[in-house]
Coordinates of C-alpha atoms and ligand atoms in Angstrom, one line a residue:
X1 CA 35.4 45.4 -70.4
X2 CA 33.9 42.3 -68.5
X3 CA 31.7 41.0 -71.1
X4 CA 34.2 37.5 -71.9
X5 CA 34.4 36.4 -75.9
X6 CA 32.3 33.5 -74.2
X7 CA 29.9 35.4 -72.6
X8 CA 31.2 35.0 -69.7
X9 CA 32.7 37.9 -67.1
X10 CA 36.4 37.2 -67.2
X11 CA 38.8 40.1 -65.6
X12 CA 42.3 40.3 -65.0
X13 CA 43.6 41.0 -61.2
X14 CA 43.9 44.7 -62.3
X15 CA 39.9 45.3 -63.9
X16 CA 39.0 42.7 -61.3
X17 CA 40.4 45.1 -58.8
X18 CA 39.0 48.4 -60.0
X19 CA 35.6 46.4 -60.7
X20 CA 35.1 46.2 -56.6
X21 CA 36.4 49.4 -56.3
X22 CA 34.1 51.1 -58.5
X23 CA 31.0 49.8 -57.0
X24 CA 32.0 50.4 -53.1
X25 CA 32.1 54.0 -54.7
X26 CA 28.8 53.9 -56.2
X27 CA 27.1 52.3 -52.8
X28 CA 29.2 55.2 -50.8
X29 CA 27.2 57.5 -52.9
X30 CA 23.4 56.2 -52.4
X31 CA 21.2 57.3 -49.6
X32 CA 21.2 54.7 -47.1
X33 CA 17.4 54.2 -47.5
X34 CA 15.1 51.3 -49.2
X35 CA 14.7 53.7 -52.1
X36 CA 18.4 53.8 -52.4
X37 CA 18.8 49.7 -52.5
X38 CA 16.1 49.9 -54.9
X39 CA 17.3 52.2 -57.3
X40 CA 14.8 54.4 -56.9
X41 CA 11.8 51.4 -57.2
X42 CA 11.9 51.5 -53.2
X43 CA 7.6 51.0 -54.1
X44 CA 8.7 47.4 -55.4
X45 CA 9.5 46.3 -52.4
X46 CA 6.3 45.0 -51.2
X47 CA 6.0 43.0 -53.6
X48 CA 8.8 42.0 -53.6
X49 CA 9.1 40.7 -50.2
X50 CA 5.3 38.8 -50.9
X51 CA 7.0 37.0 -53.9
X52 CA 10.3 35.9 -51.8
X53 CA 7.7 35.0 -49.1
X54 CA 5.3 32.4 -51.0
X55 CA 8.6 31.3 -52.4
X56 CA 10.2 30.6 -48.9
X57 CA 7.1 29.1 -47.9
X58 CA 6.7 26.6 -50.4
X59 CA 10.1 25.4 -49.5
X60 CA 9.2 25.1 -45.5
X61 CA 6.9 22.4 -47.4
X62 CA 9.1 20.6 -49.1
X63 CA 9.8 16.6 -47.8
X64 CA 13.3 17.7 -46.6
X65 CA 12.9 21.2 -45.6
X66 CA 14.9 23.8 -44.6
X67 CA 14.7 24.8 -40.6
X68 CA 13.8 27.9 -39.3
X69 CA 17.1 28.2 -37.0
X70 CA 19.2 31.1 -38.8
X71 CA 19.2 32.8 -41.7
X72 CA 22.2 34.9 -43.8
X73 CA 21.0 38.0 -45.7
X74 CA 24.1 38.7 -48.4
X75 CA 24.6 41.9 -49.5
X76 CA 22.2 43.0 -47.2
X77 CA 22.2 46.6 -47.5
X78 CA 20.6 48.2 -44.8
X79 CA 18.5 45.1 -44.3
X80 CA 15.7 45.3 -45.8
X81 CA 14.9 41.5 -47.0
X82 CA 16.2 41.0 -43.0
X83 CA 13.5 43.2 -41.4
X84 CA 10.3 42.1 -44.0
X85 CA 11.5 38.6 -44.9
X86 CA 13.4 37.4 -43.1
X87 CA 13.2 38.0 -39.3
X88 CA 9.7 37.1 -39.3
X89 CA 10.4 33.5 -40.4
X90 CA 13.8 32.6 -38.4
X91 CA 14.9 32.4 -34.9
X92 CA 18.2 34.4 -36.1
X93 CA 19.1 36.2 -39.1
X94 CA 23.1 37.1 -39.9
X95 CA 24.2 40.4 -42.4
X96 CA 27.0 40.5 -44.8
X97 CA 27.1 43.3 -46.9
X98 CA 30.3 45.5 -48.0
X99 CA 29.1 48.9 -47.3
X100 CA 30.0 50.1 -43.2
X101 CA 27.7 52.7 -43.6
X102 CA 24.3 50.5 -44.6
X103 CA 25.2 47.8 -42.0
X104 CA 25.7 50.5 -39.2
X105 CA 21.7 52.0 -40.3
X106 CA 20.5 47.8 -40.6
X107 CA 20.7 48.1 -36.8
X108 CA 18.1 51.4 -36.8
X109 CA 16.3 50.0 -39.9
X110 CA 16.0 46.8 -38.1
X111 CA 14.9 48.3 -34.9
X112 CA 15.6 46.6 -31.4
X113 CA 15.3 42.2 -32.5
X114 CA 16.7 40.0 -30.3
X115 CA 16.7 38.2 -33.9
X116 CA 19.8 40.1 -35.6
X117 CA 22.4 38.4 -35.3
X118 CA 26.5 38.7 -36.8
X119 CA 26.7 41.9 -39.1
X120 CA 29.4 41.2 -41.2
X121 CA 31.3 44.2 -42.8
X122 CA 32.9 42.0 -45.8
X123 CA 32.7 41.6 -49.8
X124 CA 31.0 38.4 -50.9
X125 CA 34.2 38.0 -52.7
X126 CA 36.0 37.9 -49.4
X127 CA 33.7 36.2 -47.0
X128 CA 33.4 32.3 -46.1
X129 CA 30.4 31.2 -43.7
X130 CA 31.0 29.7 -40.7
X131 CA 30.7 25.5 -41.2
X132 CA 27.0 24.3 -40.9
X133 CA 25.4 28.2 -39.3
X134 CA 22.4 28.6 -41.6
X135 CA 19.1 27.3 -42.5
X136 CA 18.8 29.3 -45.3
X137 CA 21.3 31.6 -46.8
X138 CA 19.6 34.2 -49.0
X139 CA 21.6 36.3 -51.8
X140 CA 19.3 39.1 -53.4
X141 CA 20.3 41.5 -56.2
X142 CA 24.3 41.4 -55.7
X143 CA 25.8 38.4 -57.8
X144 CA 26.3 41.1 -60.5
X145 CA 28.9 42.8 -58.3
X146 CA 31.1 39.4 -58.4
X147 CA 33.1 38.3 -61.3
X148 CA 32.0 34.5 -62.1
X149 CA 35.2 33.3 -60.5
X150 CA 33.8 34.9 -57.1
X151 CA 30.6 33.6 -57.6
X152 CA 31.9 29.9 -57.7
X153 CA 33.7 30.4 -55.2
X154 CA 31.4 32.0 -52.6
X155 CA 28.9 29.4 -53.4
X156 CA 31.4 26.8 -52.6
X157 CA 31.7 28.0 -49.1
X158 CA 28.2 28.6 -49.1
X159 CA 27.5 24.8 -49.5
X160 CA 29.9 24.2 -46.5
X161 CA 28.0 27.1 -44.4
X162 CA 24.6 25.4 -44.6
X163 CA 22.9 23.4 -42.1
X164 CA 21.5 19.7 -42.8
X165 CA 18.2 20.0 -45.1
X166 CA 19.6 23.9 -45.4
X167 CA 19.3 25.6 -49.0
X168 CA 20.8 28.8 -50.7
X169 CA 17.9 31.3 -52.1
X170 CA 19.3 33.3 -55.4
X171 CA 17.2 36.1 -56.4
X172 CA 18.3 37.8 -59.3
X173 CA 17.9 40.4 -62.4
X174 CA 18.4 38.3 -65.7
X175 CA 18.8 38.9 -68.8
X176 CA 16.7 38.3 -71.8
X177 CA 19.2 39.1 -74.5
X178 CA 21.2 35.7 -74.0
X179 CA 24.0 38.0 -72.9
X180 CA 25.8 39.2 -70.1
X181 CA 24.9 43.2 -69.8
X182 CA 27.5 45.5 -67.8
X183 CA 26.5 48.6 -65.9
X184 CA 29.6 50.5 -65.6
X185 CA 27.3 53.2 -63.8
X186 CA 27.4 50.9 -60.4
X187 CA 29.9 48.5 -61.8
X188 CA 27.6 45.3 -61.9
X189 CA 26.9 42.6 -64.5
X190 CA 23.6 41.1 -65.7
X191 CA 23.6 37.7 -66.8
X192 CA 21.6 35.4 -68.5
X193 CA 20.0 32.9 -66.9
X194 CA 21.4 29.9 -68.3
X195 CA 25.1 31.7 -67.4
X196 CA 23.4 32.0 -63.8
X197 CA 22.7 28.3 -63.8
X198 CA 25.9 27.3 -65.5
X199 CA 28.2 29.3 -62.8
X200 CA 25.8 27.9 -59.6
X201 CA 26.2 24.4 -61.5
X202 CA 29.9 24.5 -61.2
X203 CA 29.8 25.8 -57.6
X204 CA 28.5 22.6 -57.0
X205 CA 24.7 23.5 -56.4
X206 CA 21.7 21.8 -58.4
X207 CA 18.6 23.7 -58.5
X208 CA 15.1 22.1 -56.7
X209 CA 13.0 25.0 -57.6
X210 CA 12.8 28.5 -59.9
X211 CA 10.5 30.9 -60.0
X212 CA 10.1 33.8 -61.9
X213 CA 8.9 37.2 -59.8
X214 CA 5.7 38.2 -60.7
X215 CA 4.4 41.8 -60.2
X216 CA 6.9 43.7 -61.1
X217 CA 6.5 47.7 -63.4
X218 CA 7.6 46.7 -67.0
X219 CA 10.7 47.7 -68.6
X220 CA 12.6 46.5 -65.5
X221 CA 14.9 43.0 -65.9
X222 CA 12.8 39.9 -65.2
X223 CA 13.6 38.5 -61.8
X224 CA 14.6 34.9 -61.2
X225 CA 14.1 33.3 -58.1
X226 CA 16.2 29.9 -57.6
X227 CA 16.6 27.4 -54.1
X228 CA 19.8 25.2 -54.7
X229 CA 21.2 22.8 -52.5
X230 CA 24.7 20.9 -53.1
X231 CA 24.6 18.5 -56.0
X232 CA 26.0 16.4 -53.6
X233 CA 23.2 15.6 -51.3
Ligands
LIG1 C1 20.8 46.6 -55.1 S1 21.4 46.6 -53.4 C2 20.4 45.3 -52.7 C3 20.4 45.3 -51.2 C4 19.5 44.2 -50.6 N1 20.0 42.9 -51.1 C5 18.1 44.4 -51.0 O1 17.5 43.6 -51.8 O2 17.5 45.3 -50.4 C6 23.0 45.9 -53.6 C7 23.8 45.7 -52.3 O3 24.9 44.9 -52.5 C8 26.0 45.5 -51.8 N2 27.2 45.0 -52.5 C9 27.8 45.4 -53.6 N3 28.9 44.7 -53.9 C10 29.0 43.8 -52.9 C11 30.0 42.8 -52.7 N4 31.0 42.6 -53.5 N5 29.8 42.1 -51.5 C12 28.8 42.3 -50.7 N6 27.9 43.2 -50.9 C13 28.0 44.0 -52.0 C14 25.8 47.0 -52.0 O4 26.6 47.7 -51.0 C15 24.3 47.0 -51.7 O5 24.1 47.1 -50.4

C-alpha cells in the first residue's frame, strides 16, 4: 500500500492518516520495557549503545565538532538511547516520542537526572525543534514510521533546531533488497539506503560520516549509522 511505483513511500491524506494511526496502536500495545522497543532483541542493546558511542565519539573529534550542551532523543521510547547514550555525554538531553505512556515511564527508566530535559508528547510528523536548542539531535529506529514527505520535512526543521557545529545522528534498519519493505504488523517502512540518503539529501543535509553497526545476531536488517549536517554549512 506504501511501496511508491518509484520505490518511494507515497500515501494519500487518507493511508497517510491510517498509516499513523496504525502504529500509535501497535506502540499502545507493547510493554513499555527495553525488550518492547527492541522487538523482543532488548539483549542488543548493549551493543548497541557501544556502537552509537564510538560513533558519537569520533565525531566529538572531528575539526568542527559538535558540543556537548543538549541533546534530542526522537522517538525516544521510554528512553533508552537517553539513559545509556545519551545523558552520559550531554549537559541536557530533550525526548520526543508519540507514545504518552513510554514518555511518562522515561522519567522512572531515567531515574532522578538533573540532565532530562523537555519531554515532548508529539509525532515526528508533527514536531518542529526549537531554533538553534541542540548539539546533537539523534533519531534511532523510527524514520520508518514517517512517510518520505514527513521525513523531509522534519529534517528541515531539524537543520533550523541545531546549534553552530551541531549535527543530526540517523540510525537506521536498511534494506538490502534495493527496495522499500512495509511492515503492516507495526505499520513502518524499511528503506534502502540510497532512498535514505536521497530523502536526507533533499531535506537539505549532506552526510560527513556512515557507519555500518557491527555486532548485531544475523538475520536481523543491517543497521546504518549516518551524522549529517546542512548542505549548507
Ligand atoms: C523501535 S522503538 C525505538 C525506541 C528508541 N528509539 C530506541 O531505540 O530504544 C520506536 C519508537 O518510535 C515511536 N514512534 C512511532 N511512530 C512515531 C512517530 N510518528 N513520531 C515519534 N515517535 C514515533 C514509538 O512509539 C516507539 O517508541
Amino acid at each position: 500500500m506504501f511501496e511508491g511505483m518509484d520505490n518511494s513511500v507515497e500515501t494519500s491524506e487518507c493511508q497517510e492518516e491510517t498509516f499513523y494511526k496504525h502504529a500509535a496502536k501497535y506502540w499502545s500495545n507493547i510493554p513499555a520495557t527495553v525488550d518492547g522497543m527492541l522487538g523482543g532483541f532488548g539483549f542488543i542493546s548493549h551493543t548497541d549503545i557501544q556502537g552509537s558511542s564510538k560513533f558519537l565519539q569520533q565525531l566529538f573529534k572531528m575539526k568542527d565538532a559538535p558540543g556537548r550542551g543538549r541533546a534530542l532523543d526522537c522517538g525516544a521510547g521510554i528512553g533508552r538511547v537517553t539513559k545509556h547514550l545519551l545523558v552520559p555525554l550531554f549537559d541536557q538531553v530533550d525526548l520526543v516520542e508519540q507514545n504518552p505512556a513510554f514518555l511518562e515511564q522515561a522519567r522512572e527508566y531515567v531515574g532522578p537526572c538533573r540532565k532530562l530535559g523537555e519531554l515532548y508528547g508529539c509525532g515526528l510528523q508533527d514536531f518542529v525543534p526549537e531554533e538553534g536548542r541542540y548539539d546533537v539531535i539523534w533519531t534511532q529506529w523510527v524514520l520508518g514510521h514517517l512517510t518520505d514527505d514527513h521525513l523531509i520535512q522534519f529534517f528541515k526543521a531539524c537543520i533550523g533546531g541545531l546549534r553552530s557545529g551541531g549535527v543530526v545522528v540517523v540510525k537506521e534498519n536498511v534494506t538490502s533488497s534495493g527496495r522499500v519493505e512495509v511492515d503492516a504488523e507495526d505499520s513502518s517502512v524499511t528503506r534502502p539506503p540510497a532512498l535514505l540518503l536521497e530523502l536526507l539529501g533533499r531535506a537539505g543535509l549532506r552526510c560527513l560520516r556512515e557507519q555500518r553497526q557491527t555486532g548485531f545476531p544475523a538475520g536481523l536488517y543491517p543497521v546504518k549509522m549516518y551524522a549529517l549536517r546542512a548542505a549548507a554549512s
